[in-house]
Coordinates of C-alpha atoms in Angstrom, one line a residue:
X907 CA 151.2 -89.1 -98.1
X908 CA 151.9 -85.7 -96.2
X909 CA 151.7 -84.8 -92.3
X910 CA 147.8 -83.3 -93.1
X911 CA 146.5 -86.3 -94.7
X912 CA 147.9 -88.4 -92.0
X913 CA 146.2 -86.1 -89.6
X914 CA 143.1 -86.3 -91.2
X915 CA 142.8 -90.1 -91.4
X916 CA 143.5 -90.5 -87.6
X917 CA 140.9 -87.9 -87.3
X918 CA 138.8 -89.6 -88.8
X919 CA 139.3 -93.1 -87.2
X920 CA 139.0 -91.3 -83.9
X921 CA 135.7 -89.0 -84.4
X922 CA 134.0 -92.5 -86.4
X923 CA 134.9 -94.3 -83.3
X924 CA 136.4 -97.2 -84.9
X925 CA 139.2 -99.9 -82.9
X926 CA 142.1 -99.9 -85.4
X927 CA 144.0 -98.2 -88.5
X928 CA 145.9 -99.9 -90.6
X929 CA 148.8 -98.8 -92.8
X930 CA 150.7 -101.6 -95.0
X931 CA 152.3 -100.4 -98.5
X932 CA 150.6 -101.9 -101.9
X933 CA 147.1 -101.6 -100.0
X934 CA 145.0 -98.2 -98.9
X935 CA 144.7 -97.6 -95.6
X936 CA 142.2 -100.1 -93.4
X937 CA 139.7 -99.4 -90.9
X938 CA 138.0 -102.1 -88.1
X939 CA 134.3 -101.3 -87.3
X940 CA 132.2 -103.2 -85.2
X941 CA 135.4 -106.4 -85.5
X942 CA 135.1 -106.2 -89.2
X943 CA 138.1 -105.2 -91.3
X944 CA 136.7 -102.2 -93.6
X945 CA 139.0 -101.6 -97.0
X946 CA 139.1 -97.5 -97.6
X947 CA 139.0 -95.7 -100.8
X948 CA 141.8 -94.4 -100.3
X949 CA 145.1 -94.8 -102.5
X950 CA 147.3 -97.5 -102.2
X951 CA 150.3 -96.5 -100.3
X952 CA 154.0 -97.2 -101.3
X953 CA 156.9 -98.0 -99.1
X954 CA 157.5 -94.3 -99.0
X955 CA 154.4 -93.8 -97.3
X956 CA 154.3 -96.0 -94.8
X957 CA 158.3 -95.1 -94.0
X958 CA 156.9 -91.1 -94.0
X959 CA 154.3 -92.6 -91.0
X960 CA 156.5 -94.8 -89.4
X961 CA 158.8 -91.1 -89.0
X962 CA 155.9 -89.1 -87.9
X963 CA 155.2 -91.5 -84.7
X964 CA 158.6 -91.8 -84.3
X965 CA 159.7 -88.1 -84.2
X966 CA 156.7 -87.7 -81.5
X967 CA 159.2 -89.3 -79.3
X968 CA 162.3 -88.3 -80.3
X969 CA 163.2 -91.8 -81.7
X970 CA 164.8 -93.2 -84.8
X971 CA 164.5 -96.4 -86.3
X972 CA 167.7 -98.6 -85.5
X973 CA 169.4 -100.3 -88.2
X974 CA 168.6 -103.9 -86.7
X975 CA 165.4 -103.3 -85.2
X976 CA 162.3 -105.3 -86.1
X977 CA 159.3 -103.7 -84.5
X978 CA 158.1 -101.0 -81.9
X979 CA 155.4 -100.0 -79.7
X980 CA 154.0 -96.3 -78.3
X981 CA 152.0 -94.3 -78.4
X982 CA 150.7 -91.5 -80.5
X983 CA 148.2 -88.2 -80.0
X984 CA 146.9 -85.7 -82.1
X985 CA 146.6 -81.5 -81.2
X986 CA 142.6 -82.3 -80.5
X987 CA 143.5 -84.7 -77.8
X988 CA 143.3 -87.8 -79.8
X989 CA 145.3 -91.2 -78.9
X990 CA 146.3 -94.2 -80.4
X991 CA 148.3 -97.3 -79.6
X992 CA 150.9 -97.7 -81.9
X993 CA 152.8 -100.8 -83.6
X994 CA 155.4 -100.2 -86.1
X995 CA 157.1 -103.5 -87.9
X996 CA 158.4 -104.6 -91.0
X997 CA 157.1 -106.2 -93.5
X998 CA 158.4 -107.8 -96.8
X999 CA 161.1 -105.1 -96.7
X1000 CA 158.6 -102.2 -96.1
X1001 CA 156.7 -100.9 -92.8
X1002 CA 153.6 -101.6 -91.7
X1003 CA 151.7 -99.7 -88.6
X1004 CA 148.8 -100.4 -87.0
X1005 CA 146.9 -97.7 -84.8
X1006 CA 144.4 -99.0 -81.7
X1007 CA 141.8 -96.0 -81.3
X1008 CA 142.0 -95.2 -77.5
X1009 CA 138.9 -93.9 -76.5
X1010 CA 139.1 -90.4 -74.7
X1011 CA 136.1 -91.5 -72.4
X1012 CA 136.8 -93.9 -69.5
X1013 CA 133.7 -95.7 -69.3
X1014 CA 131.9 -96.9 -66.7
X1015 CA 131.1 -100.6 -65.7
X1016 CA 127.4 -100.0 -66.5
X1017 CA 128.4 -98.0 -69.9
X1018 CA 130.9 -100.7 -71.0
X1019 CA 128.2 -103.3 -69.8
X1020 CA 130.4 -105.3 -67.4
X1021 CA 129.3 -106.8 -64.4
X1022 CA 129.2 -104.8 -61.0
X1023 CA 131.2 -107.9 -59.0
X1024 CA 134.6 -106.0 -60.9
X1025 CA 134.3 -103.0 -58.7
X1026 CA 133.6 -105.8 -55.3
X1027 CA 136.7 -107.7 -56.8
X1028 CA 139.1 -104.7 -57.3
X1029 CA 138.4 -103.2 -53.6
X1030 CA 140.3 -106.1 -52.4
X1031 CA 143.2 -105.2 -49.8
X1032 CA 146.1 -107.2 -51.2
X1033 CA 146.4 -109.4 -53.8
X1034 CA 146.4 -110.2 -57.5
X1035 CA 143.4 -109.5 -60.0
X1036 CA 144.3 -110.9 -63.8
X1037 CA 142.5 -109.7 -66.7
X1038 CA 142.9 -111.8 -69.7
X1039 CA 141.8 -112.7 -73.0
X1040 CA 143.7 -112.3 -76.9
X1041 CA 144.5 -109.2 -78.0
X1042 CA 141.7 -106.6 -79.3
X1043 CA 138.9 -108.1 -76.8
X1044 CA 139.1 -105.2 -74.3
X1045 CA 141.4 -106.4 -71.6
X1046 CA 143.1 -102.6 -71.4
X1047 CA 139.5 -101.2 -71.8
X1048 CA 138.2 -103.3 -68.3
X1049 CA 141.1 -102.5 -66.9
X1050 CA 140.9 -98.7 -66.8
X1051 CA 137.1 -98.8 -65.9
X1052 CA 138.3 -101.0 -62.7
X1053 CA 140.7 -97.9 -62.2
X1054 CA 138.4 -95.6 -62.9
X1055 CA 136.2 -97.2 -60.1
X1056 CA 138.8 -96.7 -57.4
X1057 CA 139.7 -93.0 -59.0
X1058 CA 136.3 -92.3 -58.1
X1059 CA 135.3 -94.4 -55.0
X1060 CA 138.7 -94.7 -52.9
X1061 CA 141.7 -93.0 -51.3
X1062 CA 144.6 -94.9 -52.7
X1063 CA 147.8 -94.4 -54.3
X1064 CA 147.9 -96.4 -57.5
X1065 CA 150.6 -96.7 -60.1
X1066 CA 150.1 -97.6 -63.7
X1067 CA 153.2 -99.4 -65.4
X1068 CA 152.4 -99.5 -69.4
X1069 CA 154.4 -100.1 -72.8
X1070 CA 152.8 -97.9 -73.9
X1071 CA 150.4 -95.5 -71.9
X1072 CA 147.1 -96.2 -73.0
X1073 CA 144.1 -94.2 -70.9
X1074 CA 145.1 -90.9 -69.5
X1075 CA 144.0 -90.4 -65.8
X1076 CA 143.9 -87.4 -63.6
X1077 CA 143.5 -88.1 -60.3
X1078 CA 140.2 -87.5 -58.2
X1079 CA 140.0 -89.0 -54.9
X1080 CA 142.9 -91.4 -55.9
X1081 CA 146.6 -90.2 -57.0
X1082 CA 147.5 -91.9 -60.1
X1083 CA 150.7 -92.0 -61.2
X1084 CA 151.3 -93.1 -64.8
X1085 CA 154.8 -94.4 -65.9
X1086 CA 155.5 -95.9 -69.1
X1087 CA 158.5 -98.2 -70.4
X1088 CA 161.1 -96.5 -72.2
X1089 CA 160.1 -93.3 -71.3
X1090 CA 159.9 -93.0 -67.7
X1091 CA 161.4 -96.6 -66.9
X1092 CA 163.6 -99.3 -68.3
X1093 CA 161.0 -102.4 -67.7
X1094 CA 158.3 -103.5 -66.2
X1095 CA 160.3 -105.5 -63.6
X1096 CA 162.6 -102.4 -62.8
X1097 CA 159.4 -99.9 -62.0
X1098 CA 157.8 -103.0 -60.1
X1099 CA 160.4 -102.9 -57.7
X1100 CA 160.9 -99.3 -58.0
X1101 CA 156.5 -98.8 -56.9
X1102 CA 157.3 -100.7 -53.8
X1103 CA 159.4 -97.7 -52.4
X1104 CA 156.3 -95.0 -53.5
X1105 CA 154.1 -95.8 -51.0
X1106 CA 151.2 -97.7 -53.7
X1107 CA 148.0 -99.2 -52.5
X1108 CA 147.7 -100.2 -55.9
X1109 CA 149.9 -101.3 -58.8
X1110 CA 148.7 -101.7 -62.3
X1111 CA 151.2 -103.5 -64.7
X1112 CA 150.0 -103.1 -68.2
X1113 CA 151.2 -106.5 -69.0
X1114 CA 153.1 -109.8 -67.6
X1115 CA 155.2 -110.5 -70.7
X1116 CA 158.0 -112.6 -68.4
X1117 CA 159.3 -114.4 -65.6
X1118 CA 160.4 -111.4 -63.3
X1119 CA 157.9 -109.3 -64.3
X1120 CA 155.5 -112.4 -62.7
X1121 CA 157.8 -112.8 -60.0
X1122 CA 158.3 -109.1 -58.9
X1123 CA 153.9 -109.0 -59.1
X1124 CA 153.7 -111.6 -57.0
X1125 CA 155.9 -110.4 -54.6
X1126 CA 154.5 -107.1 -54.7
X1127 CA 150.9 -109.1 -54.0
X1128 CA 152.4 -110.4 -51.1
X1129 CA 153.5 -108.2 -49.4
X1130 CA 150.3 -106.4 -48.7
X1131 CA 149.1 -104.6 -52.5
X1132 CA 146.7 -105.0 -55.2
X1133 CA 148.4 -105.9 -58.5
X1134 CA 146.3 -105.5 -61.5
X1135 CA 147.6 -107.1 -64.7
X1136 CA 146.6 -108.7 -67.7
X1137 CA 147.5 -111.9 -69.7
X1138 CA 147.3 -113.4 -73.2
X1139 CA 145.1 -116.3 -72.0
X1140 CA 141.9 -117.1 -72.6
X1141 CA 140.5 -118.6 -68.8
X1142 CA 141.4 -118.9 -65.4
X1143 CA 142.7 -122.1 -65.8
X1144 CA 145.0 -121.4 -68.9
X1145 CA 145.9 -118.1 -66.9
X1146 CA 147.3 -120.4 -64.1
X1147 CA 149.1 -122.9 -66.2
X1148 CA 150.8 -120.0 -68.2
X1149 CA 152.2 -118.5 -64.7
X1150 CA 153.4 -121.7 -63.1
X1151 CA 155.0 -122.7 -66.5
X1152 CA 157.0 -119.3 -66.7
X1153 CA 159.1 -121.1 -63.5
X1154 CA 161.1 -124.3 -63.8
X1155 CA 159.9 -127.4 -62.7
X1156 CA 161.4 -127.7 -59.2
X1157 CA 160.0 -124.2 -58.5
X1158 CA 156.4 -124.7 -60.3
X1159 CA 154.6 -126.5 -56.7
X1160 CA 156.1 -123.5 -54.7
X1161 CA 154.7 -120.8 -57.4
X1162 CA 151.0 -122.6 -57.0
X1163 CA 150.7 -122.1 -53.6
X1164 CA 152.3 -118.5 -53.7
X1165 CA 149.5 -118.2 -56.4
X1166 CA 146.6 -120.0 -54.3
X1167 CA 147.3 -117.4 -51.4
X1168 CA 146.9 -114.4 -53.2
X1169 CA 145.1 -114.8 -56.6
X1170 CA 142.0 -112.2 -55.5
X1171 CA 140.2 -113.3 -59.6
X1172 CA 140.9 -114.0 -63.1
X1173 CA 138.4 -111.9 -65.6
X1174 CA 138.8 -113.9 -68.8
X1175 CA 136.9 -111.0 -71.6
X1176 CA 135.9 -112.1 -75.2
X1177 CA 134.0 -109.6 -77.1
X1178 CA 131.1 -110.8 -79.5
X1179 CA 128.5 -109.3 -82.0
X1180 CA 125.1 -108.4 -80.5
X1181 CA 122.2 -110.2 -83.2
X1182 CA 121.3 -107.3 -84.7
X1183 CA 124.9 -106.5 -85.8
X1184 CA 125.0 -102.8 -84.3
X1185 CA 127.5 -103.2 -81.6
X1186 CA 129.6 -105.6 -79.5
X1187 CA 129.1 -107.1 -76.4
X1188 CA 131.5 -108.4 -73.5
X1189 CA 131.6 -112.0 -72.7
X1190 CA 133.2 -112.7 -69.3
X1191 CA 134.2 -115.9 -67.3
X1192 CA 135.1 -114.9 -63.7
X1193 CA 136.9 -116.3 -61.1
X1194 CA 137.5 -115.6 -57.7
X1195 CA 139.7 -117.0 -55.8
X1196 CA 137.6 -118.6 -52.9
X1197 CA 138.7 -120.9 -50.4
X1198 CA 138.0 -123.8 -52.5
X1199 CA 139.3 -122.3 -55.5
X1200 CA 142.5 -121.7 -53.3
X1201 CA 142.3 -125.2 -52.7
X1202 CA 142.1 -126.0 -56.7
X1203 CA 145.1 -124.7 -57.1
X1204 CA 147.5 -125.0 -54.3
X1205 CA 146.8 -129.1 -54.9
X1206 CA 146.9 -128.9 -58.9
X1207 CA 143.3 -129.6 -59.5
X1208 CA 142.7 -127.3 -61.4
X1209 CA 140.3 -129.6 -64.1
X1210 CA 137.7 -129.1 -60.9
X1211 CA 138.5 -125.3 -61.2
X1212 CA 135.3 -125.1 -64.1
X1213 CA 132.6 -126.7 -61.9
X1214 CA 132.8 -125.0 -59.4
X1215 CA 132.5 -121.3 -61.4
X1216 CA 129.5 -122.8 -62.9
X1217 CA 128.3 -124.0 -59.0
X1218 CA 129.3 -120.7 -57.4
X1219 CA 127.5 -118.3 -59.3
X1220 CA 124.2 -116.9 -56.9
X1221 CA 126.9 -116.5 -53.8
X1222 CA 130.0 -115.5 -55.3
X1223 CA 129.3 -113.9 -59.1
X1224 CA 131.4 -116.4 -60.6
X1225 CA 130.6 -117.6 -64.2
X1226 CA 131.9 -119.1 -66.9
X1227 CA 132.1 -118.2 -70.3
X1228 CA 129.1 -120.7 -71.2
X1229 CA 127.1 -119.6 -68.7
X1230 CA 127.7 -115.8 -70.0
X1231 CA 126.6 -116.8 -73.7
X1232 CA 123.9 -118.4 -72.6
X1233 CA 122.3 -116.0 -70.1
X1234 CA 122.5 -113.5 -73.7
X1235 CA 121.0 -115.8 -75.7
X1236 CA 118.3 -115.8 -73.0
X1237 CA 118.2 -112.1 -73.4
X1238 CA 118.0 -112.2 -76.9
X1239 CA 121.0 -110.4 -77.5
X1240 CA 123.0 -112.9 -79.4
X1241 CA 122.7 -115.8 -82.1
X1242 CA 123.0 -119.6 -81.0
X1243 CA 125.7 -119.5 -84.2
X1244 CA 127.6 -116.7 -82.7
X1245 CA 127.5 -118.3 -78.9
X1246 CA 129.1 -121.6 -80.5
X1247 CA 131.8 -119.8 -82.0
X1248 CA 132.9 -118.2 -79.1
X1249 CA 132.5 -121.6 -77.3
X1250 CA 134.9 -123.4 -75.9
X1251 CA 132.7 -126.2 -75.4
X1252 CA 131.5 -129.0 -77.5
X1253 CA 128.0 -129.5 -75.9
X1254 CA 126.7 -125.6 -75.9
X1255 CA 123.5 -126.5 -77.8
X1256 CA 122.9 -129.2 -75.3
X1257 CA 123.3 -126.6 -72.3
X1258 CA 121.0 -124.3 -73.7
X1259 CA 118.1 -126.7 -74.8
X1260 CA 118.7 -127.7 -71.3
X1261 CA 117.9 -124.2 -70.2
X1262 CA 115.0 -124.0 -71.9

């Protein structure tokens, strides 16, 4: 492995438009397309390899490995312009990187085929707008379309906290500033506090990872700004459990009602495989957080939280995932087989013979 055939396979992960590279020694390099895994022709690489491209990303900062560290995340861009998300670990003694593609286009709700209600939900004034789902399903992708909506729409001051800066932004009618963690800041935490004293209308935290990250967004929600952030969780109930729980016990009713006053939505995203097996579609639950919703949560009943998404959906835009699967299946768009896998229900046959 040398610097131009490193080059070349980024280049040609980037122009192919697929999500991820994969480098790992005793195996060529990996590709995912369209959410499958693809196995190149490539050579296997040895542990000399993947130590040569663990160096490369690393020197692009001005970093060395440390003797006792186990992993790292950046970023990493090429001389054409393009950018990739980096992890770097080890693995059985060797390294092991793998590079998320980061699309140079900012899509648009309509391109990305998300739901207009996100650009309704992110002109709030003040409060807190979650974006959640496992890794890979597009959370950081919705995101910077919400962002781009406001770049293009609104003037506000808006500051991204990320580890590491994903989508690159130049400011339109907005001013975006971009700060990322271990470059420009120590933490999330520390550049939450420090965004409160630059005059934001908007605060985007790439990630809650702790308990005073989550307590210095919520404090920044409350006192009068829109936090966006996103969450390993896969619904708005699971997304309110895993905030509370971050707090101890004798704190956890105090948190709830902090949260009931200024949770704006949760946008739970899943991505699955259209039927013909060409691309990938978004599957969204949304929440807003609606008076009775506010309710839900401020008194702990949040088992109700579900039924009234599924009743709210012609006033408010809410849905949940269910209801998203089925309304494609009614399009045609996806199989019954692929809905039930991205179920989290037991009865999703029933509810769609029931629709038809």
């Amino acid at each position: 492995m040398d610097a131009k055939i490193f080059v070349q396979i980024l280049e040609i992960a980037f122009n192919k438009k697929v999500s991820d590279v994969h480098f790992e020694t005793e195996n060529p390099p990996f590709f995912r397309g369209k959410g499958q895994i693809i196995r190149s022709k490539l050579p296997n690489l040895t542990s000399e390899d993947t130590e040569f491209i663990a160096n490369q990303i690393l020197s692009h900062h001005n970093r060395r490995w440390e003797a006792d560290q186990k992993e790292f995340d950046t970023s990493f861009s090429l001389p054409s312009g393009a950018r990739f998300r980096v992890s770097i670990f080890r693995q059985r003694g060797s390294f092991g990187i793998i590079m998320r593609v980061i699309p140079a286009y900012i899509g648009t709700f309509e391109d990305l085929r998300l739901p207009p209600v996100l650009g309704e939900i992110v002109t709030a004034p003040n409060g807190l707008v979650l974006v959640t789902g496992p890794t890979g399903n597009g959370k950081s992708t919705t995101l910077a379309s919400m962002l781009r909506h406001i770049n293009e729409n609104f003037s506000y001051n808006c500051i991204t906290i990320e580890d590491p800066i994903e989508f690159l932004f130049s400011s339109d009618k907005s001013c975006i500033i971009q700060r990322e963690v271990g470059i420009d800041t120590d933490s999330f935490s520390s550049a939450l506090k420090a965004a409160l004293r630059m005059d934001p209308d908007l605060i985007m935290v790439g990630e809650m990872r702790d308990k005073e990250t989550i307590e210095a967004s919520l404090m920044a929600a409350e006192t009068g700004h829109l936090v966006l952030s996103t969450l390993h969780t896969q619904g708005a109930v699971s997304t309110i459990n895993r905030l509370i729980g971050h707090f101890p016990p004798d704190a956890q009713e105090i948190v709830r009602h902090r949260l009931a006053d200024i949770l704006v939505a949760t946008i739970s995203i899943r991505l699955i495989m259209n039927k013909t097996g060409e691309f990938i579609l978004p599957v969204l639950e949304i929440m807003r957080g609606t008076t009775t919703i506010q309710s839900c949560i401020r008194e702990g009943r949040l088992d109700e939280i579900e039924g009234h998404m599924e009743n709210s959906r012609s006033q408010y835009h809410m849905q949940t995932l269910d209801q998203h699967l089925i309304q494609l299946h009614e399009q045609d768009l996806i199989t019954i087989e692929e809905a039930k896998r991205l179920s989290h229900s037991m009865d999703l046959e029933r509810k769609l013979m029931f629709t038809n």
